[in-house]
Short mmCIF file of C-alpha atoms and ligand atoms in Angstrom, two decimals:
data_model
loop_
_atom_site.label_atom_id
_atom_site.label_comp_id
_atom_site.label_asym_id
_atom_site.label_seq_id
_atom_site.Cartn_x
_atom_site.Cartn_y
_atom_site.Cartn_z
CA UNK A 1 -29.29 -20.28 -5.31
CA UNK A 2 -28.92 -18.70 -8.73
CA UNK A 3 -27.48 -15.38 -9.83
CA UNK A 4 -27.69 -14.00 -13.35
CA UNK A 5 -25.23 -11.28 -14.30
CA UNK A 6 -27.14 -9.74 -17.19
CA UNK A 7 -25.88 -7.93 -20.24
CA UNK A 8 -22.24 -7.31 -19.26
CA UNK A 9 -19.08 -7.39 -21.37
CA UNK A 10 -17.73 -10.80 -20.47
CA UNK A 11 -13.94 -10.97 -20.64
CA UNK A 12 -12.21 -14.31 -20.08
CA UNK A 13 -8.46 -13.98 -20.72
CA UNK A 14 -7.86 -17.72 -20.40
CA UNK A 15 -9.98 -18.51 -23.45
CA UNK A 16 -9.73 -15.09 -25.06
CA UNK A 17 -13.46 -14.46 -24.92
CA UNK A 18 -14.64 -10.86 -25.19
CA UNK A 19 -18.35 -10.44 -25.86
CA UNK A 20 -21.64 -9.25 -24.43
CA UNK A 21 -23.72 -11.86 -22.66
CA UNK A 22 -25.31 -13.22 -19.52
CA UNK A 23 -23.36 -15.20 -16.97
CA UNK A 24 -25.31 -17.62 -14.81
CA UNK A 25 -24.02 -18.72 -11.41
CA UNK A 26 -25.60 -21.71 -9.71
CA UNK A 27 -24.53 -23.13 -6.32
CA UNK A 28 -21.29 -21.16 -6.33
CA UNK A 29 -20.04 -22.27 -9.72
CA UNK A 30 -20.28 -20.83 -13.21
CA UNK A 31 -23.24 -22.64 -14.68
CA UNK A 32 -23.50 -21.10 -18.12
CA UNK A 33 -22.53 -18.26 -20.42
CA UNK A 34 -25.37 -17.16 -22.72
CA UNK A 35 -24.66 -14.94 -25.70
CA UNK A 36 -28.23 -14.11 -26.73
CA UNK A 37 -29.37 -11.15 -24.67
CA UNK A 38 -32.22 -11.92 -22.31
CA UNK A 39 -32.45 -15.54 -23.46
CA UNK A 40 -32.62 -16.80 -19.90
CA UNK A 41 -35.91 -16.48 -18.11
CA UNK A 42 -35.13 -16.37 -14.42
CA UNK A 43 -37.16 -18.23 -11.84
CA UNK A 44 -38.49 -16.47 -8.77
CA UNK A 45 -35.47 -17.66 -6.80
CA UNK A 46 -33.02 -16.05 -9.19
CA UNK A 47 -31.21 -12.85 -8.31
CA UNK A 48 -30.76 -10.85 -11.49
CA UNK A 49 -28.00 -8.22 -11.48
CA UNK A 50 -28.01 -5.80 -14.39
CA UNK A 51 -24.39 -5.26 -15.43
CA UNK A 52 -24.98 -3.41 -18.67
CA UNK A 53 -21.95 -1.24 -19.49
CA UNK A 54 -19.82 -3.13 -16.96
CA UNK A 55 -17.07 -5.72 -17.40
CA UNK A 56 -17.54 -9.22 -16.02
CA UNK A 57 -14.06 -10.68 -15.47
CA UNK A 58 -12.48 -13.44 -13.38
CA UNK A 59 -11.82 -12.23 -9.82
CA UNK A 60 -8.39 -10.63 -9.64
CA UNK A 61 -5.55 -12.50 -7.97
CA UNK A 62 -2.75 -10.66 -6.14
CA UNK A 63 0.16 -13.05 -5.70
CA UNK A 64 2.24 -10.67 -3.55
CA UNK A 65 0.80 -9.04 -0.43
CA UNK A 66 1.79 -8.55 3.19
CA UNK A 67 -1.08 -9.17 5.62
CA UNK A 68 1.08 -8.57 8.74
CA UNK A 69 -0.75 -11.18 10.82
CA UNK A 70 0.56 -12.82 12.96
CA UNK A 71 2.65 -10.28 14.82
CA UNK A 72 2.02 -6.81 13.44
CA UNK A 73 -1.74 -6.53 13.66
CA UNK A 74 -1.43 -2.78 14.25
CA UNK A 75 -0.39 -2.49 10.57
CA UNK A 76 -2.91 -4.91 9.04
CA UNK A 77 -4.78 -8.13 9.86
CA UNK A 78 -6.02 -10.97 7.73
CA UNK A 79 -9.48 -9.48 8.18
CA UNK A 80 -8.62 -5.90 7.12
CA UNK A 81 -6.21 -6.99 4.40
CA UNK A 82 -8.77 -9.26 2.75
CA UNK A 83 -11.45 -6.55 3.10
CA UNK A 84 -9.07 -4.26 1.19
CA UNK A 85 -8.57 -7.03 -1.36
CA UNK A 86 -12.25 -7.52 -2.23
CA UNK A 87 -12.84 -3.75 -2.24
CA UNK A 88 -10.05 -3.53 -4.82
CA UNK A 89 -11.52 -6.32 -6.98
CA UNK A 90 -9.32 -9.19 -5.75
CA UNK A 91 -10.81 -12.57 -4.88
CA UNK A 92 -7.54 -14.17 -3.79
CA UNK A 93 -4.22 -13.06 -2.37
CA UNK A 94 -0.95 -14.83 -1.66
CA UNK A 95 0.65 -13.53 1.53
CA UNK A 96 4.37 -13.27 2.17
CA UNK A 97 6.07 -15.01 5.11
CA UNK A 98 7.83 -12.09 6.84
CA UNK A 99 5.34 -12.05 9.72
CA UNK A 100 6.22 -12.36 13.42
CA UNK A 101 6.84 -15.21 13.89
CA UNK A 102 8.03 -15.90 10.35
CA UNK A 103 5.90 -18.35 8.37
CA UNK A 104 8.61 -21.03 8.25
CA UNK A 105 6.74 -23.92 9.87
CA UNK A 106 3.42 -25.71 9.52
CA UNK A 107 2.03 -24.18 12.72
CA UNK A 108 2.20 -20.63 11.29
CA UNK A 109 0.97 -21.69 7.83
CA UNK A 110 -2.03 -23.46 9.43
CA UNK A 111 -2.73 -20.44 11.63
CA UNK A 112 -2.95 -18.23 8.53
CA UNK A 113 -5.16 -20.60 6.54
CA UNK A 114 -7.46 -21.15 9.55
CA UNK A 115 -7.71 -17.43 10.28
CA UNK A 116 -8.39 -16.70 6.62
CA UNK A 117 -11.13 -19.32 6.54
CA UNK A 118 -12.80 -17.91 9.67
CA UNK A 119 -12.38 -14.18 9.06
CA UNK A 120 -11.19 -13.66 5.52
CA UNK A 121 -13.27 -11.89 2.92
CA UNK A 122 -11.48 -13.77 0.15
CA UNK A 123 -9.14 -16.72 -0.38
CA UNK A 124 -5.67 -16.44 1.16
CA UNK A 125 -2.79 -18.58 -0.09
CA UNK A 126 0.24 -18.54 2.21
CA UNK A 127 3.73 -18.24 0.80
CA UNK A 128 6.08 -19.87 3.30
CA UNK A 129 9.73 -19.07 3.93
CA UNK A 130 12.61 -20.58 1.95
CA UNK A 131 14.92 -20.47 4.97
CA UNK A 132 14.25 -20.78 8.67
CA UNK A 133 13.70 -17.35 10.19
CA UNK A 134 14.46 -15.79 6.76
CA UNK A 135 18.08 -16.01 7.81
CA UNK A 136 19.33 -17.56 4.58
CA UNK A 137 21.18 -20.32 6.45
CA UNK A 138 19.01 -23.42 6.65
CA UNK A 139 16.09 -24.49 4.45
CA UNK A 140 12.60 -24.71 5.97
CA UNK A 141 10.68 -28.04 5.82
CA UNK A 142 9.04 -27.66 2.40
CA UNK A 143 7.02 -30.91 2.56
CA UNK A 144 5.43 -29.97 5.85
CA UNK A 145 4.71 -26.44 4.61
CA UNK A 146 3.14 -27.74 1.40
CA UNK A 147 0.94 -30.08 3.44
CA UNK A 148 -0.19 -27.17 5.65
CA UNK A 149 -1.31 -25.19 2.59
CA UNK A 150 1.67 -23.21 1.32
CA UNK A 151 1.60 -22.63 -2.45
CA UNK A 152 5.11 -21.21 -2.80
CA UNK A 153 8.25 -20.38 -0.84
CA UNK A 154 10.05 -17.05 -0.63
CA UNK A 155 12.29 -15.07 1.70
CA UNK A 156 10.62 -11.93 0.30
CA UNK A 157 12.01 -8.76 1.80
CA UNK A 158 15.41 -10.43 1.84
CA UNK A 159 17.39 -12.21 -0.84
CA UNK A 160 18.86 -15.68 -0.38
CA UNK A 161 22.49 -14.57 -0.58
CA UNK A 162 24.03 -18.03 -0.56
CA UNK A 163 23.85 -19.38 -4.13
CA UNK A 164 24.27 -22.99 -2.98
CA UNK A 165 21.33 -22.65 -0.61
CA UNK A 166 19.23 -21.17 -3.43
CA UNK A 167 20.20 -24.11 -5.64
CA UNK A 168 19.09 -26.55 -2.95
CA UNK A 169 15.85 -24.60 -2.45
CA UNK A 170 15.02 -24.93 -6.16
CA UNK A 171 15.79 -28.66 -6.13
CA UNK A 172 13.92 -29.32 -2.90
CA UNK A 173 10.89 -27.22 -3.99
CA UNK A 174 10.72 -29.16 -7.25
CA UNK A 175 10.13 -32.38 -5.30
CA UNK A 176 7.01 -30.84 -3.73
CA UNK A 177 5.90 -28.89 -6.79
CA UNK A 178 6.39 -25.62 -4.93
CA UNK A 179 7.13 -22.36 -6.69
CA UNK A 180 10.24 -20.50 -5.54
CA UNK A 181 9.73 -16.72 -5.49
CA UNK A 182 12.96 -14.76 -5.44
CA UNK A 183 13.47 -11.33 -3.95
CA UNK A 184 16.32 -10.37 -6.26
CA UNK A 185 18.76 -8.05 -4.52
CA UNK A 186 22.53 -8.26 -4.22
CA UNK A 187 22.91 -6.72 -0.78
CA UNK A 188 26.62 -6.00 -1.20
CA UNK A 189 25.49 -3.48 -3.84
CA UNK A 190 22.24 -2.24 -2.28
CA UNK A 191 23.28 -1.96 1.35
CA UNK A 192 22.82 1.50 2.84
CA UNK A 193 20.78 2.71 -0.13
CA UNK A 194 17.47 4.54 0.30
CA UNK A 195 16.44 5.17 -3.30
CA UNK A 196 17.48 4.41 -6.90
CA UNK A 197 21.11 5.32 -7.61
CA UNK A 198 21.23 7.97 -10.32
CA UNK A 199 20.97 11.65 -11.08
CA UNK A 200 18.18 12.15 -8.57
CA UNK A 201 19.94 10.41 -5.66
CA UNK A 202 23.03 12.52 -6.31
CA UNK A 203 20.94 15.70 -6.35
CA UNK A 204 19.14 14.79 -3.14
CA UNK A 205 22.30 13.56 -1.43
CA UNK A 206 20.76 10.19 -0.59
CA UNK A 207 22.75 6.98 -0.91
CA UNK A 208 21.47 5.03 -3.89
CA UNK A 209 20.70 1.42 -4.83
CA UNK A 210 22.05 0.69 -8.34
CA UNK A 211 19.76 -1.03 -10.84
CA UNK A 212 22.46 -3.70 -11.11
CA UNK A 213 21.74 -4.85 -7.54
CA UNK A 214 18.52 -6.38 -8.87
CA UNK A 215 19.67 -7.60 -12.28
CA UNK A 216 22.80 -9.32 -10.96
CA UNK A 217 20.68 -11.46 -8.65
CA UNK A 218 18.11 -12.26 -11.34
CA UNK A 219 20.95 -13.47 -13.57
CA UNK A 220 22.17 -15.78 -10.82
CA UNK A 221 18.73 -17.16 -10.12
CA UNK A 222 17.76 -17.86 -13.73
CA UNK A 223 21.03 -19.74 -14.11
CA UNK A 224 20.15 -21.79 -11.02
CA UNK A 225 16.65 -22.43 -12.41
CA UNK A 226 18.28 -23.68 -15.61
CA UNK A 227 20.65 -25.87 -13.61
CA UNK A 228 17.96 -27.42 -11.40
CA UNK A 229 14.82 -27.27 -13.54
CA UNK A 230 13.06 -25.80 -10.51
CA UNK A 231 10.25 -23.30 -11.08
CA UNK A 232 11.41 -19.75 -10.38
CA UNK A 233 9.27 -16.64 -10.09
CA UNK A 234 10.93 -13.22 -9.81
CA UNK A 235 9.13 -10.77 -7.55
CA UNK A 236 8.71 -7.01 -8.20
CA UNK A 237 10.84 -6.53 -11.33
CA UNK A 238 11.77 -2.85 -11.64
CA UNK A 239 14.66 -2.31 -14.06
CA UNK A 240 15.47 -2.39 -17.77
CA UNK A 241 18.41 -4.77 -17.22
CA UNK A 242 16.24 -7.20 -15.27
CA UNK A 243 13.85 -7.29 -18.18
CA UNK A 244 16.44 -8.15 -20.79
CA UNK A 245 17.86 -10.95 -18.65
CA UNK A 246 14.37 -12.40 -18.12
CA UNK A 247 13.49 -12.06 -21.80
CA UNK A 248 16.61 -14.00 -22.76
CA UNK A 249 16.01 -16.60 -20.03
CA UNK A 250 12.50 -17.22 -21.37
CA UNK A 251 13.81 -17.43 -24.93
CA UNK A 252 16.16 -20.18 -23.74
CA UNK A 253 13.23 -22.10 -22.24
CA UNK A 254 14.29 -21.67 -18.59
CA UNK A 255 11.29 -22.22 -16.25
CA UNK A 256 10.99 -18.64 -15.04
CA UNK A 257 8.07 -16.25 -14.60
CA UNK A 258 7.98 -12.77 -13.13
CA UNK A 259 5.86 -9.92 -11.85
CA UNK A 260 5.99 -6.17 -11.53
CA UNK A 261 3.87 -3.81 -9.41
CA UNK A 262 1.74 -0.81 -10.47
CA UNK A 263 4.18 1.68 -8.94
CA UNK A 264 6.99 0.42 -11.18
CA UNK A 265 5.05 1.27 -14.33
CA UNK A 266 3.46 4.45 -12.93
CA UNK A 267 6.03 6.31 -10.77
CA UNK A 268 9.69 7.31 -11.17
CA UNK A 269 12.48 8.27 -8.77
CA UNK A 270 11.62 11.93 -9.47
CA UNK A 271 8.76 11.54 -6.99
CA UNK A 272 11.31 11.21 -4.17
CA UNK A 273 12.28 14.87 -4.69
CA UNK A 274 10.22 16.14 -1.73
CA UNK A 275 11.60 13.42 0.57
CA UNK A 276 8.07 12.11 1.16
CA UNK A 277 8.56 8.67 2.73
CA UNK A 278 5.42 7.34 1.01
CA UNK A 279 7.66 6.89 -2.06
CA UNK A 280 10.21 4.75 -0.21
CA UNK A 281 9.92 1.19 -1.43
CA UNK A 282 12.21 -1.76 -2.13
CA UNK A 283 13.17 -2.17 -4.93
CA UNK A 284 13.17 1.62 -5.26
CA UNK A 285 11.28 3.68 -7.84
CA UNK A 286 13.44 3.79 -10.96
CA UNK A 287 13.96 6.11 -13.93
CA UNK A 288 11.63 6.97 -16.78
CA UNK A 289 13.68 4.67 -19.01
CA UNK A 290 13.11 1.74 -16.64
CA UNK A 291 9.37 2.51 -16.53
CA UNK A 292 9.28 2.36 -20.34
CA UNK A 293 11.19 -0.95 -20.31
CA UNK A 294 8.71 -2.40 -17.80
CA UNK A 295 5.81 -1.39 -20.05
CA UNK A 296 7.49 -2.96 -23.08
CA UNK A 297 7.99 -6.16 -21.09
CA UNK A 298 4.33 -6.14 -20.08
CA UNK A 299 3.40 -5.67 -23.74
CA UNK A 300 5.57 -8.48 -25.13
CA UNK A 301 4.71 -10.96 -22.36
CA UNK A 302 8.14 -11.01 -20.67
CA UNK A 303 6.35 -9.87 -17.49
CA UNK A 304 3.61 -12.40 -16.75
CA UNK A 305 1.96 -10.89 -13.69
CA UNK A 306 1.05 -7.62 -12.04
CA UNK A 307 1.05 -7.92 -8.23
CA UNK A 308 0.75 -5.05 -5.75
CA UNK A 309 3.35 -5.90 -3.08
CA UNK A 310 0.76 -4.37 -0.70
CA UNK A 311 2.93 -3.45 2.29
CA UNK A 312 1.01 -1.59 5.01
CA UNK A 313 2.91 0.37 7.64
CA UNK A 314 1.67 2.53 10.50
CA UNK A 315 2.49 6.24 10.80
CA UNK A 316 5.22 5.22 13.23
CA UNK A 317 7.33 3.65 10.47
CA UNK A 318 6.65 6.36 7.87
CA UNK A 319 6.39 9.68 9.72
CA UNK A 320 10.14 10.02 10.07
CA UNK A 321 13.31 10.99 8.16
CA UNK A 322 13.59 9.42 4.70
CA UNK A 323 16.69 7.48 5.74
CA UNK A 324 14.92 5.96 8.75
CA UNK A 325 11.55 5.19 7.14
CA UNK A 326 10.40 1.64 6.42
CA UNK A 327 10.14 0.43 2.83
CA UNK A 328 6.72 -0.29 1.34
CA UNK A 329 3.48 1.02 -0.13
CA UNK A 330 -0.07 -0.26 0.04
CA UNK A 331 -1.64 -1.29 -3.24
CA UNK A 332 -4.75 -3.44 -3.03
CA UNK A 333 -7.25 -0.57 -3.29
CA UNK A 334 -5.48 1.52 -5.92
CA UNK A 335 -4.26 -1.14 -8.36
CA UNK A 336 -7.32 -1.59 -10.53
CA UNK A 337 -7.49 1.84 -12.23
CA UNK A 338 -3.69 1.89 -12.68
CA UNK A 339 -3.78 -1.51 -14.38
CA UNK A 340 -6.71 -0.51 -16.59
CA UNK A 341 -4.75 2.60 -17.57
CA UNK A 342 -2.27 0.31 -19.36
CA UNK A 343 -5.07 -0.49 -21.79
CA UNK A 344 -5.71 3.24 -22.42
CA UNK A 345 -1.98 3.70 -23.00
CA UNK A 346 -1.97 0.92 -25.59
CA UNK A 347 0.35 -1.42 -23.67
CA UNK A 348 -2.07 -4.27 -24.35
CA UNK A 349 -5.68 -5.08 -25.18
CA UNK A 350 -8.07 -5.76 -22.27
CA UNK A 351 -7.57 -9.55 -22.46
CA UNK A 352 -3.75 -9.28 -22.43
CA UNK A 353 -3.70 -6.93 -19.47
CA UNK A 354 -6.43 -8.76 -17.49
CA UNK A 355 -4.53 -12.06 -17.93
CA UNK A 356 -1.74 -10.59 -15.76
CA UNK A 357 -4.07 -10.16 -12.79
CA UNK A 358 -6.28 -13.23 -13.30
CA UNK A 359 -5.26 -16.30 -15.30
CA UNK A 360 -1.45 -15.92 -15.22
CA UNK A 361 -1.01 -15.68 -11.42
CA UNK A 362 -3.57 -18.50 -10.95
CA UNK A 363 -1.70 -20.76 -13.36
CA UNK A 364 1.67 -19.95 -11.77
CA UNK A 365 0.39 -20.62 -8.24
CA UNK A 366 -1.75 -23.61 -9.31
CA UNK A 367 -4.94 -22.24 -7.74
CA UNK A 368 -8.53 -22.57 -9.03
CA UNK A 369 -8.89 -18.92 -10.09
CA UNK A 370 -8.68 -16.87 -13.23
CA UNK A 371 -11.23 -18.54 -15.49
CA UNK A 372 -14.87 -18.05 -16.47
CA UNK A 373 -15.31 -21.50 -18.00
CA UNK A 374 -18.39 -23.53 -17.21
CA UNK A 375 -18.01 -25.46 -13.95
CA UNK A 376 -15.29 -23.19 -12.53
CA UNK A 377 -15.84 -21.69 -9.05
CA UNK A 378 -17.67 -18.37 -9.46
CA UNK A 379 -14.85 -16.00 -8.48
CA UNK A 380 -15.85 -12.89 -10.41
CA UNK A 381 -15.10 -9.17 -10.42
CA UNK A 382 -17.52 -6.69 -11.95
CA UNK A 383 -15.75 -3.54 -13.12
CA UNK A 384 -17.12 -0.18 -14.11
CA UNK A 385 -14.37 0.84 -16.55
CA UNK A 386 -15.61 4.42 -16.80
CA UNK A 387 -16.08 5.25 -13.11
CA UNK A 388 -14.02 8.38 -12.54
CA UNK A 389 -12.89 8.97 -8.98
CA UNK A 390 -10.16 10.44 -6.85
CA UNK A 391 -8.06 8.00 -4.82
CA UNK A 392 -8.65 8.67 -1.12
CA UNK A 393 -6.77 6.37 1.26
CA UNK A 394 -8.88 7.63 4.16
CA UNK A 395 -11.75 5.56 2.75
CA UNK A 396 -9.65 2.39 2.44
CA UNK A 397 -10.43 -0.88 4.21
CA UNK A 398 -6.71 -1.44 4.75
CA UNK A 399 -5.22 -0.15 7.99
CA UNK A 400 -2.37 1.26 5.92
CA UNK A 401 -2.46 4.83 4.65
CA UNK A 402 0.93 4.69 2.91
CA UNK A 403 -0.56 5.08 -0.56
CA UNK A 404 1.50 7.09 -3.07
CA UNK A 405 -1.55 7.75 -5.26
CA UNK A 406 -3.47 9.90 -2.78
CA UNK A 407 -5.43 12.55 -4.65
CA UNK A 408 -4.90 11.05 -8.12
CA UNK A 409 -7.86 11.30 -10.50
CA UNK A 410 -8.34 7.87 -12.05
CA UNK A 411 -10.84 5.89 -14.09
CA UNK A 412 -12.23 2.42 -13.35
CA UNK A 413 -13.22 0.62 -10.20
CA UNK A 414 -14.53 -2.70 -8.93
CA UNK A 415 -18.24 -2.41 -8.26
CA UNK A 416 -18.72 -5.98 -7.09
CA UNK A 417 -16.50 -8.91 -6.11
CA UNK A 418 -17.93 -12.42 -5.89
CA UNK A 419 -16.07 -15.31 -4.29
CA UNK A 420 -17.54 -18.81 -4.69
CA UNK A 421 -20.68 -17.19 -6.05
CA UNK A 422 -21.18 -15.04 -2.94
CA UNK A 423 -21.11 -11.25 -3.03
CA UNK A 424 -18.15 -10.29 -0.80
CA UNK A 425 -18.02 -6.67 -1.93
CA UNK A 426 -19.80 -4.32 -1.56
CA UNK A 427 -20.02 -5.30 2.09
CA UNK A 428 -23.52 -6.20 3.28
ZN1 ZN B 501 6.91 -7.95 -0.66
#
């Protein structure tokens, strides 16, 4: 079985390749890149796909999603979540452990990997819990979880409040080459808050979460990473102070990486003005100044990854008072144009920005994604960078409708997603 992607703009952030050519896929792997147009003469068995004017890039990787299965299938399932992923241009996702039951043992990790294999539209890499039941008291069995297929550990949604336990997690994870993903939040500061603490929260009369609640915890965790030498990854970075701590930590050679999400470089706390619960997320939407700092950190490489933190909820959790509403937004099917917009805004060139959704998360997780080199598995996204459209969550594959970008006019979309050389989107 051979596929030729003909005449596209081939962008490989890993090797900094950006040129027009043909990409040949044979038996699920990248067989060759040919730079002379129409140099390959296809056999009768070859499927030729004309991708003139399109971008041919490594399949996108989202290292932070919530698939809600097992336990909350009314919000999302592995099947619907991965359908949303491929429709959004992603060929792999890493799913967080706050399911019901929590993914803190091999039985749950194996359930997820088996389910993903049977029903998934793309690859699913489970992130297991740091602590049993996400309680922050006792570490989970990292060796067993690693064996069952976990690529990282995190108590995402909750911070590990006990610094000694976090230290042990970093040491223990190091022994199994597991990444520790921290949800950085000092709950003594954030507790009771519904949005960013500032001018807007005062005006709206909502209790706020100070930016320091995030930065304080990041400072603790980078110091623990320095102490232990364990690999730390900071989830959903949202503030200016977080950025300067991370920049300094990297300058000192501490083994730390980090991510932000599209809403943290696109939206501000001003959107909360109408009390629409779609804008309720944790960490909360910050100020314009924070948004600018996040963009600067994306530009200078302090922020390695863009992940969506795709967090589907049903109407039940969102159609309520702002104070009572659940935190979270969906992101898999709206991320691509928002990320490409960073290129338009001059935050980075296409290769720099694409690296944050392809090669960087793959390298950090240690998964075979993010590269177009010869012999690599053919995980590829074809993008039409000029496709103008209006974001309409009613057309989404995700069960979630909690999308803050409803009605936005945007540019750029995934027109095809291939996983292991097979077309997984558009759906047959
Ligand atoms: Zn999350």
